[in-house]
XYZ file of C-alpha atoms in Angstrom:
689
model
C -34.981 -50.879 1.143
C -38.546 -52.078 -0.844
C -40.323 -50.321 2.398
C -38.574 -47.175 1.517
C -39.257 -47.231 -2.320
C -42.986 -48.085 -1.397
C -43.115 -45.379 1.120
C -41.924 -42.873 -1.531
C -44.468 -44.070 -4.052
C -47.144 -43.644 -1.400
C -46.011 -40.091 -0.730
C -45.420 -38.800 -4.295
C -48.032 -40.559 -6.301
C -50.782 -38.519 -8.112
C -53.260 -41.135 -6.826
C -55.304 -39.949 -3.808
C -54.753 -42.995 -1.206
C -55.579 -42.977 2.710
C -55.002 -45.774 4.920
C -57.922 -46.121 7.933
C -58.175 -48.188 11.132
C -60.770 -50.803 10.103
C -62.965 -50.590 13.287
C -64.085 -46.790 13.046
C -62.144 -45.586 9.770
C -59.987 -43.036 11.581
C -57.163 -41.596 9.148
C -53.691 -43.522 10.099
C -51.797 -42.369 6.748
C -52.914 -39.927 4.131
C -50.787 -38.923 0.843
C -50.466 -35.228 0.027
C -52.872 -35.744 -3.203
C -55.708 -36.942 -1.098
C -55.376 -34.292 1.267
C -54.710 -31.511 -1.346
C -58.007 -32.646 -2.627
C -59.946 -31.875 0.488
C -57.813 -28.860 1.245
C -56.362 -29.960 4.248
C -52.756 -30.895 5.574
C -52.410 -34.625 5.749
C -51.242 -34.071 9.329
C -54.573 -32.659 10.142
C -56.847 -35.371 8.642
C -54.755 -38.173 10.392
C -56.669 -39.284 13.484
C -60.195 -38.013 12.403
C -62.770 -40.624 11.238
C -64.009 -40.444 7.543
C -67.718 -40.546 8.578
C -66.908 -37.906 10.850
C -66.162 -35.812 7.751
C -69.229 -37.071 5.843
C -71.537 -35.212 8.191
C -75.229 -35.938 6.916
C -74.353 -39.024 4.973
C -72.200 -40.646 7.350
C -74.813 -43.686 7.631
C -74.741 -44.317 3.993
C -70.826 -44.086 4.258
C -70.941 -46.314 7.226
C -72.836 -49.161 5.453
C -70.112 -48.811 2.301
C -67.236 -49.066 4.701
C -68.950 -52.204 6.526
C -69.443 -53.895 2.877
C -65.896 -53.132 1.965
C -64.764 -54.955 4.962
C -66.551 -57.591 4.269
C -64.265 -58.290 1.209
C -66.481 -56.574 -1.408
C -64.466 -53.521 -3.377
C -67.011 -50.721 -2.890
C -67.299 -47.268 -4.885
C -69.759 -44.532 -3.309
C -70.497 -40.802 -3.811
C -70.993 -38.645 -1.213
C -70.305 -35.342 0.739
C -67.329 -34.433 2.482
C -66.835 -31.362 4.686
C -63.559 -29.543 3.243
C -60.841 -27.421 5.579
C -62.861 -24.361 4.521
C -66.209 -25.638 5.435
C -67.542 -26.013 2.295
C -69.000 -29.422 1.078
C -67.294 -31.426 -1.883
C -68.875 -34.015 -3.702
C -66.516 -37.084 -3.869
C -66.443 -40.428 -5.416
C -64.921 -42.867 -2.955
C -63.369 -46.724 -3.879
C -63.149 -48.442 -0.953
C -61.448 -52.038 -0.176
C -59.756 -54.069 2.374
C -55.691 -54.576 2.016
C -53.593 -56.235 4.547
C -50.649 -53.983 6.078
C -48.312 -56.586 8.287
C -50.813 -58.899 8.598
C -53.505 -56.568 10.042
C -56.329 -55.734 8.270
C -56.646 -52.303 6.934
C -59.384 -50.426 4.849
C -57.811 -48.373 1.941
C -59.669 -45.612 0.394
C -59.485 -44.035 -2.788
C -60.694 -40.594 -4.061
C -61.637 -40.715 -7.780
C -63.069 -37.277 -8.420
C -63.729 -34.049 -6.466
C -66.656 -31.598 -7.246
C -68.299 -28.836 -5.968
C -72.028 -28.601 -5.093
C -72.907 -27.743 -8.761
C -71.058 -30.654 -9.819
C -68.161 -28.789 -11.277
C -64.775 -30.447 -10.729
C -63.108 -28.745 -7.652
C -59.503 -27.662 -8.254
C -56.973 -28.965 -5.895
C -54.344 -27.012 -4.189
C -51.872 -28.219 -6.599
C -53.863 -27.427 -9.389
C -54.638 -23.770 -8.188
C -50.704 -23.379 -8.114
C -50.383 -24.747 -11.735
C -53.439 -22.289 -13.026
C -51.591 -19.763 -11.623
C -48.237 -20.699 -13.084
C -50.119 -20.907 -16.570
C -52.015 -17.644 -16.087
C -49.640 -15.387 -18.120
C -48.634 -18.038 -20.765
C -50.384 -19.476 -23.981
C -50.966 -22.851 -22.303
C -54.278 -24.541 -21.329
C -54.857 -27.630 -19.399
C -57.964 -29.991 -20.264
C -59.128 -33.098 -19.407
C -61.204 -35.581 -21.299
C -63.461 -38.640 -19.851
C -63.995 -40.738 -22.855
C -66.855 -42.902 -21.121
C -69.239 -39.775 -20.252
C -67.359 -37.681 -23.160
C -66.878 -35.081 -20.331
C -64.368 -32.377 -21.281
C -63.251 -29.966 -18.306
C -61.184 -27.162 -19.470
C -59.184 -24.938 -16.685
C -59.453 -21.159 -17.157
C -56.188 -20.797 -19.061
C -57.805 -22.968 -21.411
C -60.523 -20.922 -21.808
C -58.756 -17.824 -22.126
C -56.616 -19.724 -25.224
C -59.786 -20.225 -26.963
C -61.252 -16.742 -25.993
C -64.085 -18.488 -24.191
C -66.207 -16.608 -21.863
C -65.177 -18.291 -18.354
C -68.133 -21.120 -17.772
C -69.746 -21.044 -20.678
C -67.638 -24.129 -22.530
C -69.846 -26.690 -23.427
C -67.770 -29.426 -21.527
C -68.223 -31.896 -24.436
C -65.585 -33.331 -27.111
C -68.051 -31.529 -29.571
C -67.614 -28.219 -28.063
C -64.082 -29.022 -28.405
C -64.181 -30.045 -32.184
C -66.357 -27.227 -33.623
C -63.457 -24.880 -32.460
C -60.941 -26.895 -34.376
C -60.246 -26.076 -38.003
C -62.419 -28.174 -40.114
C -59.722 -29.074 -42.495
C -57.522 -30.512 -39.178
C -60.483 -31.896 -37.481
C -60.208 -35.264 -39.120
C -56.032 -35.380 -38.330
C -56.690 -34.531 -34.830
C -59.304 -37.512 -34.392
C -56.860 -39.615 -35.922
C -54.039 -38.638 -33.797
C -56.160 -39.169 -30.632
C -57.207 -42.865 -32.201
C -53.581 -43.670 -32.448
C -52.718 -42.780 -29.287
C -55.395 -44.817 -27.975
C -54.550 -47.965 -29.954
C -50.924 -48.017 -29.135
C -51.473 -46.847 -25.481
C -48.711 -43.984 -26.514
C -48.569 -39.968 -25.534
C -51.185 -38.341 -28.104
C -49.723 -35.336 -29.672
C -50.305 -33.194 -32.462
C -50.363 -29.539 -34.221
C -53.727 -27.963 -36.004
C -55.556 -24.640 -36.066
C -57.904 -23.314 -33.956
C -60.967 -21.076 -34.695
C -61.155 -18.735 -31.394
C -64.486 -17.613 -30.386
C -63.365 -13.778 -31.187
C -62.985 -15.084 -34.706
C -59.587 -15.278 -34.907
C -57.444 -18.447 -36.088
C -54.546 -19.850 -34.341
C -51.897 -22.594 -34.350
C -51.464 -24.888 -31.568
C -49.480 -27.762 -30.224
C -51.416 -30.537 -28.196
C -50.128 -33.409 -26.306
C -51.941 -35.832 -23.795
C -51.617 -38.723 -21.533
C -53.829 -41.778 -21.318
C -55.301 -42.699 -17.411
C -56.708 -45.879 -18.090
C -59.745 -46.983 -16.102
C -59.985 -50.509 -14.578
C -63.537 -51.141 -16.287
C -63.352 -49.430 -19.291
C -62.589 -46.158 -21.216
C -60.324 -44.143 -19.404
C -59.471 -40.474 -19.635
C -57.097 -38.242 -21.616
C -55.001 -35.346 -19.429
C -53.138 -32.987 -21.470
C -52.136 -29.294 -22.497
C -52.258 -27.095 -25.442
C -50.048 -24.436 -26.648
C -50.233 -21.455 -28.550
C -47.772 -21.691 -31.358
C -48.536 -19.024 -33.953
C -45.499 -17.123 -33.440
C -43.327 -19.759 -33.748
C -45.341 -21.197 -36.907
C -45.232 -18.027 -38.566
C -41.578 -17.570 -37.797
C -41.056 -21.262 -39.477
C -43.353 -20.306 -42.493
C -40.901 -17.242 -43.090
C -37.871 -19.355 -42.762
C -39.312 -21.864 -45.273
C -39.887 -19.215 -47.801
C -36.450 -17.260 -47.184
C -35.317 -20.987 -47.742
C -36.938 -21.528 -50.940
C -35.890 -18.213 -52.268
C -32.462 -18.679 -51.179
C -32.509 -22.138 -52.720
C -34.052 -20.883 -55.747
C -31.100 -17.845 -55.736
C -28.516 -20.622 -55.368
C -29.842 -22.927 -58.194
C -29.121 -19.733 -60.717
C -25.573 -19.064 -59.603
C -22.778 -19.988 -61.406
C -20.986 -21.400 -58.175
C -21.531 -24.473 -56.984
C -23.392 -24.692 -53.706
C -23.894 -28.309 -51.758
C -24.333 -29.218 -48.148
C -23.337 -32.890 -46.709
C -24.278 -34.412 -43.733
C -21.690 -36.155 -41.165
C -21.136 -39.427 -43.226
C -20.548 -36.871 -46.400
C -23.619 -37.873 -48.093
C -24.746 -34.795 -50.338
C -27.918 -33.062 -48.712
C -28.571 -30.555 -51.560
C -26.533 -29.359 -54.182
C -27.464 -26.768 -57.454
C -27.136 -27.334 -61.071
C -23.341 -25.710 -61.140
C -22.019 -28.749 -58.976
C -23.974 -31.593 -60.843
C -22.946 -30.328 -64.234
C -19.319 -30.085 -62.878
C -19.878 -33.952 -62.021
C -21.540 -34.638 -65.175
C -24.634 -35.591 -63.569
C -28.193 -34.394 -62.978
C -29.294 -32.558 -59.671
C -31.143 -35.824 -58.557
C -28.752 -37.784 -59.575
C -25.853 -36.386 -57.242
C -28.513 -35.387 -54.028
C -27.931 -38.546 -51.687
C -24.847 -39.730 -52.992
C -21.516 -39.576 -50.461
C -19.231 -37.333 -52.059
C -16.557 -39.907 -52.119
C -18.528 -42.172 -54.360
C -18.665 -39.412 -56.767
C -14.979 -38.502 -56.767
C -13.111 -41.297 -55.701
C -9.659 -39.299 -56.612
C -10.451 -36.683 -54.112
C -10.096 -38.974 -51.091
C -6.749 -38.645 -49.106
C -6.340 -35.009 -50.817
C -6.775 -31.657 -49.309
C -10.449 -31.952 -49.946
C -11.156 -34.596 -47.453
C -8.542 -33.410 -45.023
C -10.223 -29.823 -45.224
C -13.565 -31.234 -44.856
C -12.952 -33.499 -42.318
C -11.423 -30.655 -40.052
C -14.251 -28.420 -40.435
C -16.397 -31.217 -39.256
C -14.434 -31.588 -36.129
C -13.360 -27.968 -35.310
C -16.404 -26.095 -36.645
C -13.861 -23.503 -38.130
C -14.474 -22.387 -41.375
C -11.482 -23.437 -44.086
C -10.630 -22.678 -47.696
C -8.747 -24.947 -50.075
C -8.046 -25.080 -53.934
C -8.418 -28.298 -56.150
C -7.554 -29.635 -59.036
C -10.429 -32.006 -60.968
C -8.808 -34.772 -63.126
C -10.465 -32.856 -65.795
C -8.042 -30.120 -65.056
C -10.477 -27.726 -64.102
C -9.565 -25.632 -60.558
C -11.782 -24.750 -58.181
C -11.489 -22.257 -55.077
C -13.927 -24.144 -51.939
C -14.882 -22.180 -49.036
C -16.121 -25.004 -46.494
C -18.633 -24.102 -43.384
C -20.023 -25.647 -40.411
C -23.953 -26.332 -41.148
C -26.529 -28.544 -39.601
C -24.374 -31.600 -38.487
C -22.715 -31.292 -41.392
C -20.852 -29.029 -43.979
C -21.970 -26.416 -46.653
C -19.335 -25.556 -49.345
C -18.875 -22.804 -52.197
C -16.725 -24.156 -55.002
C -15.606 -21.123 -57.443
C -13.850 -22.177 -60.770
C -11.100 -20.242 -61.026
C -9.469 -22.096 -64.233
C -9.505 -18.902 -65.745
C -7.493 -17.066 -62.993
C -5.346 -19.947 -62.539
C -4.137 -19.859 -66.343
C -4.025 -16.465 -66.663
C -1.577 -16.201 -63.477
C 0.768 -19.309 -65.304
C 0.810 -17.320 -68.250
C 2.207 -14.181 -66.443
C 4.514 -17.000 -64.410
C 5.849 -18.365 -67.294
C 6.607 -14.908 -69.004
C 8.153 -13.825 -65.365
C 12.160 -13.966 -64.801
C 11.474 -16.384 -62.031
C 10.951 -19.852 -61.291
C 8.229 -21.405 -59.589
C 8.160 -24.936 -58.434
C 6.933 -27.015 -55.898
C 8.462 -30.688 -54.447
C 6.815 -33.125 -52.105
C 8.085 -34.504 -49.157
C 10.254 -36.949 -50.723
C 11.817 -34.035 -52.892
C 9.993 -35.302 -55.995
C 9.079 -32.117 -58.246
C 5.407 -31.741 -58.575
C 5.375 -28.419 -60.766
C 8.042 -26.117 -62.374
C 7.245 -23.040 -64.462
C 8.689 -19.406 -64.840
C 10.675 -17.580 -67.829
C 13.784 -18.549 -66.225
C 13.735 -22.113 -66.797
C 14.899 -21.476 -70.247
C 17.587 -19.200 -69.188
C 18.887 -22.204 -67.232
C 18.604 -24.348 -69.968
C 15.213 -26.187 -68.827
C 11.888 -27.453 -69.395
C 9.141 -27.968 -67.070
C 9.165 -31.364 -67.936
C 13.004 -31.852 -67.264
C 11.943 -31.222 -63.629
C 8.761 -32.562 -62.938
C 8.547 -36.276 -61.386
C 12.181 -35.947 -60.874
C 13.747 -35.963 -57.287
C 15.645 -32.422 -56.499
C 18.049 -34.600 -54.616
C 18.864 -36.610 -57.752
C 18.745 -33.733 -60.117
C 20.910 -31.696 -58.609
C 22.825 -34.306 -56.619
C 26.094 -33.297 -57.166
C 25.318 -29.554 -55.857
C 25.440 -29.715 -52.157
C 24.020 -25.738 -51.361
C 20.704 -27.084 -53.242
C 20.413 -30.317 -51.509
C 21.534 -28.883 -48.016
C 18.438 -26.161 -48.425
C 15.809 -28.670 -49.730
C 16.225 -30.646 -46.770
C 16.145 -27.420 -44.272
C 12.968 -26.611 -46.150
C 11.429 -30.194 -45.447
C 12.161 -30.043 -42.052
C 9.891 -27.045 -41.607
C 12.065 -24.077 -42.160
C 11.020 -20.580 -44.107
C 14.417 -19.103 -45.456
C 15.962 -17.228 -48.073
C 19.303 -17.872 -49.795
C 21.615 -16.952 -52.752
C 22.929 -19.793 -55.397
C 24.922 -19.547 -58.185
C 24.414 -21.909 -61.169
C 26.938 -21.288 -63.982
C 26.709 -17.658 -64.758
C 23.457 -16.785 -63.419
C 22.607 -15.967 -59.522
C 19.645 -16.996 -58.132
C 17.783 -15.807 -54.627
C 15.535 -18.481 -53.750
C 13.098 -18.197 -51.190
C 11.481 -21.499 -49.636
C 8.201 -21.935 -47.888
C 7.252 -24.807 -46.378
C 3.185 -26.234 -46.808
C 1.623 -28.237 -43.775
C -1.191 -30.505 -43.430
C -2.089 -31.899 -40.010
C 1.129 -30.616 -38.930
C 3.314 -32.150 -41.173
C 5.332 -30.961 -44.286
C 3.311 -32.124 -47.318
C 5.058 -29.915 -49.845
C 8.020 -26.844 -50.505
C 7.026 -24.041 -52.639
C 10.127 -22.675 -54.151
C 10.480 -19.383 -55.911
C 13.855 -18.444 -57.360
C 14.691 -15.093 -58.955
C 17.521 -13.818 -61.255
C 19.690 -11.776 -58.943
C 22.711 -11.883 -61.662
C 22.744 -7.959 -62.033
C 22.264 -7.516 -58.572
C 24.981 -9.528 -57.734
C 27.061 -8.101 -59.830
C 26.395 -4.438 -58.630
C 27.004 -5.641 -54.771
C 30.264 -6.940 -56.279
C 31.041 -3.478 -57.729
C 30.023 -1.886 -54.698
C 31.945 -3.808 -52.471
C 35.342 -2.867 -54.689
C 34.191 0.658 -54.644
C 34.153 0.354 -50.665
C 37.449 -1.439 -50.722
C 38.754 1.791 -52.785
C 37.182 3.946 -50.039
C 38.913 2.067 -47.013
C 42.424 1.676 -48.647
C 42.771 5.015 -51.006
C 40.894 7.780 -49.652
C 40.677 6.989 -45.742
C 44.511 6.382 -46.006
C 45.035 9.459 -47.809
C 43.194 11.644 -45.638
C 45.264 10.351 -42.887
C 48.372 11.324 -44.688
C 46.711 14.707 -45.452
C 45.451 15.176 -41.929
C 48.946 14.128 -40.532
C 50.997 16.586 -42.922
C 48.625 19.193 -42.277
C 48.925 18.813 -38.221
C 52.576 19.449 -38.797
C 52.111 22.612 -41.015
C 49.935 23.818 -38.182
C 52.541 23.264 -35.561
C 55.113 25.370 -37.415
C 52.880 28.245 -39.180
C 51.394 31.371 -37.330
C 48.329 33.480 -37.878
C 46.580 32.970 -40.982
C 48.598 30.357 -42.404
C 47.998 28.188 -39.183
C 44.021 28.621 -39.848
C 44.571 27.490 -43.396
C 45.950 24.354 -42.221
C 43.438 23.896 -39.477
C 40.966 24.090 -41.901
C 42.979 21.233 -43.824
C 42.438 19.153 -40.894
C 38.716 19.683 -40.368
C 38.077 19.036 -43.660
C 40.131 15.986 -43.564
C 37.918 14.953 -40.309
C 34.766 15.902 -42.173
C 35.453 13.764 -45.292
C 36.618 11.109 -43.033
C 33.190 10.906 -40.948
C 31.299 11.136 -44.386
C 33.565 8.250 -46.203
C 32.694 6.286 -43.010
C 29.190 6.243 -43.345
C 29.188 5.828 -46.869
C 31.314 2.474 -45.943
C 28.435 1.537 -43.768
C 25.677 2.221 -46.203
C 27.452 -0.200 -48.553
C 28.329 -2.688 -46.432
C 24.434 -2.823 -45.697
C 23.237 -2.527 -49.007
C 25.788 -5.315 -50.245
C 24.824 -7.912 -47.081
C 21.840 -10.299 -48.179
C 18.984 -9.862 -45.738
C 19.539 -13.361 -44.474
C 22.787 -12.567 -43.538
C 21.786 -9.074 -41.944
C 22.097 -10.236 -38.291
C 19.752 -7.925 -35.685
C 20.002 -7.894 -31.808
C 17.958 -6.174 -29.210
C 19.101 -2.117 -28.767
C 18.273 -0.078 -25.978
C 16.796 2.978 -27.777
C 15.970 4.756 -24.664
C 19.762 4.588 -23.947
C 21.116 5.964 -27.316
C 18.339 8.840 -27.351
C 19.624 9.866 -23.844
C 23.196 9.954 -24.640
C 22.131 12.017 -28.056
C 20.069 14.416 -26.291
C 22.597 15.009 -23.758
C 25.339 15.797 -26.291
C 23.280 17.905 -28.026
C 21.691 20.039 -25.109
C 25.402 20.675 -24.063
C 26.390 21.385 -27.858
C 23.719 23.482 -28.707
C 22.764 25.902 -25.606
C 20.505 28.060 -27.076
C 18.289 25.035 -28.586
C 15.526 23.773 -26.020
C 15.171 19.720 -26.128
C 11.887 18.151 -24.469
C 11.418 14.247 -24.334
C 9.260 11.946 -23.053
C 11.221 8.564 -23.150
C 10.550 5.393 -21.057
C 13.389 3.187 -19.884
C 14.312 0.083 -21.092
C 12.685 0.258 -24.485
C 14.150 -2.070 -26.918
C 14.134 -2.669 -30.775
C 15.623 -4.604 -33.211
C 18.343 -3.139 -34.960
C 22.434 -3.250 -34.619
C 24.803 -0.792 -33.557
C 24.305 1.802 -36.496
C 20.931 2.706 -35.038
C 22.890 5.219 -32.769
C 23.899 6.831 -35.999
C 20.446 6.802 -37.595
C 18.703 8.766 -34.606
C 21.802 10.796 -34.440
C 21.517 12.019 -38.025
C 17.627 12.726 -37.545
C 18.138 14.729 -34.337
C 21.094 16.544 -36.120
C 18.880 17.217 -39.332
C 16.204 19.148 -37.188
C 19.040 21.290 -35.978
C 21.278 21.877 -38.877
C 18.245 22.675 -41.167
C 16.556 25.146 -39.255
C 17.392 28.467 -37.472
C 18.651 27.768 -33.618
C 16.912 30.890 -32.181
C 13.813 29.787 -30.456
C 13.894 26.012 -31.736
C 12.537 23.551 -29.896
C 13.160 19.731 -30.366
C 10.317 17.470 -28.827
C 11.384 13.613 -28.534
C 9.042 10.791 -27.753
C 8.960 7.126 -27.540
C 5.836 4.989 -27.597
C 6.114 1.248 -27.387
C 3.495 -1.061 -28.245
C 2.850 -4.595 -27.958
C 4.906 -5.453 -31.583
C 6.022 -1.760 -32.525
C 8.244 1.081 -30.827
C 7.201 4.624 -32.700
C 9.838 7.324 -32.341
C 8.769 11.102 -33.078
C 11.342 13.769 -33.112
C 9.481 17.104 -34.241
C 10.628 20.630 -34.227
C 8.971 23.950 -34.460
C 10.981 25.227 -37.296
C 10.245 26.016 -40.830
C 8.675 22.655 -41.829
C 8.890 20.435 -45.148
C 6.454 20.873 -47.996
C 4.124 17.952 -48.751
C 5.655 17.583 -52.057
C 9.410 17.037 -50.643
C 8.200 14.809 -47.910
C 9.264 11.738 -49.470
C 11.791 13.020 -51.856
C 14.194 14.403 -48.703
C 15.235 10.699 -47.981
C 16.531 10.249 -51.718
C 20.633 10.724 -52.228
C 21.476 14.283 -52.803
C 17.972 15.972 -51.034
C 18.331 18.298 -48.175
C 15.013 18.330 -45.762
C 14.418 21.796 -44.115
C 13.923 24.966 -45.549
C 17.347 25.813 -45.001
C 19.134 24.182 -47.971
C 22.348 22.679 -46.869
C 24.214 19.961 -46.778
C 24.746 16.874 -48.886
C 21.528 15.195 -48.014
C 23.343 11.983 -47.213
C 22.240 11.687 -43.711
C 18.298 11.016 -44.267
C 19.530 8.636 -47.375
C 21.381 6.729 -44.786
C 18.491 7.191 -42.362
C 16.099 5.568 -44.828
C 18.214 2.626 -46.058
C 18.611 1.415 -42.491
C 15.269 1.732 -41.242
C 14.339 -0.605 -44.281
C 17.109 -2.808 -43.526
C 15.858 -3.040 -39.835
C 12.347 -3.865 -41.220
C 10.860 -0.867 -39.868
C 9.633 2.643 -41.710
C 10.263 6.200 -41.547
C 8.069 9.052 -42.710
C 7.629 12.693 -42.189
C 4.606 14.744 -41.229
C 3.605 18.330 -39.896
C 4.246 18.952 -36.232
C 1.560 20.529 -34.009
C 3.825 23.541 -33.996
C 4.176 24.060 -37.836
C 7.467 22.152 -38.004
C 8.283 18.925 -39.328
C 7.866 15.860 -37.406
C 10.112 12.610 -38.167
C 8.017 9.461 -37.407
C 10.198 5.927 -37.175
C 8.622 2.932 -36.196
C 10.467 -0.505 -35.396
C 10.025 -3.707 -34.205
C 9.964 -4.274 -30.342
C 12.298 -6.627 -28.914
C 10.942 -7.806 -25.371
C 14.371 -9.818 -24.823
C 15.497 -9.516 -20.889
C 12.793 -6.791 -20.312
């Protein structure tokens, strides 16, 4: 295990090391850094003699080797022949080591230069220089003992120094540093040396072309065994980054100045809920100065807010990074609306005073014929207001703090509805208290997946309830008196028709036809009345195949009106939320397009376009059309639609009532051929599709 570690270190270290046979100084092992410095591959050097590479200076090198083998560490400067035939000036350190009990010669290259004394770049150096050629980064090296400073070509380009003209001293570097920054640079170097740590700093430079730039420098200390060592490092131009940072700081200052003047409270908090910034609006709200507020944990300033919607919302935004809104009431009674956003490992919040709006809303609620109330998860009333309270003989204080289950303990309808709402169900129900009938809508309020309270809104529907009773009474008259009367009249007319001849028989048949018409209209009226008097929560909707309905209706109309052209584009198996009366609704619209136009050259086009949630039905004709000012009024009782004014107008009234009950919409627009186009939108039902 240890041998493999040492092998890895030998091959990959930046130190230039080779091992030789002691007798003739032949290379037995050469690491890549050593071979790169001389321009050889390691395998080419292995087996060759060190003296062989020394050429004319082999005698002096041989003497140094002999002294090293005698146990003395030797350092010698000599010339070696590189792979390209050039002579390199190198500094060797030679010493004897033991490998597996045998003596070996170890040579370490300390420096490599060309004939002129300039440091010779290794292949690794050349590859790095090529990589840096397109960047704003240069490499430097400073020998602190000799004060020699070496700059790579990329460093010269960075400082706009003509190649080969850099003085090669620390003074030559220092004169290109901005005078205001030089002492900081020298201090950073001294600190790095004293602490034996990475040298790192930012400063301004004065390039040789007169341009001032910002750079970031860092360097690593390379200790020498017998004195000051070297620092090797890089310098990167960061001017654009600095300018961007400065602009951002300017924008931040302008933003802070703006925020400090805003009436809304702006503040930021870290992950520990410590306020890192706030404007005067928040400080004033807390009765403190900005200096007293910043740096404090918000729960220390607002202990009553712990465990409330404020803490839950702050925590959720911290954890999810999703912006949230909430409303909060201070103990002083002041109401605020708070928007919370993720911000720099914490959150930012904007708090707007909505006390006046709340008071205005409360004033409206207090004069509105409703009751608005809220009870918590235990059924305790937390809030109650609205003009209807007085009608019920109550004051807000009669309810607030009381349990709905105890206050209305003798009313099973109230307590059962409250339990349903606390179980998470939103619904409406109708309740009669004394001589007042209320329609109540319950809406549960959730926090962390649990129902924390329920909001109830009760509306006085006493008069509507009475109207429903009257309509139901009217409906019973239609059912028993009118329809039964029509049945009797029709039976007598049929007997007469069988006994009479010629014109008298025709008169009897007319009576029969009018009985059928009156019966059909009466049945439609009864359906509308039943629909109107059925509370929304009791009106059951089910999946209805609109494709099949239109297919049947269009088939019957095509047989009944051979002179009318029918076109359709209706996909199969399209279902909507409706009931059995949808057949009559669509039949009324189709019949309306025929009955209120001349049949000559009349064309009826029916299309169905299903989307994910909506089904859009279009029934268009090329008839006379409907004026814009009548496109809405035709749905009112007594109005007829097209220019051909016939009929009672009851059909479209029926259509409008039923589509509304289905939760859909219906309107009229101009068709592409100049006629009218009825558009019906209904909720799509995906059951069994």
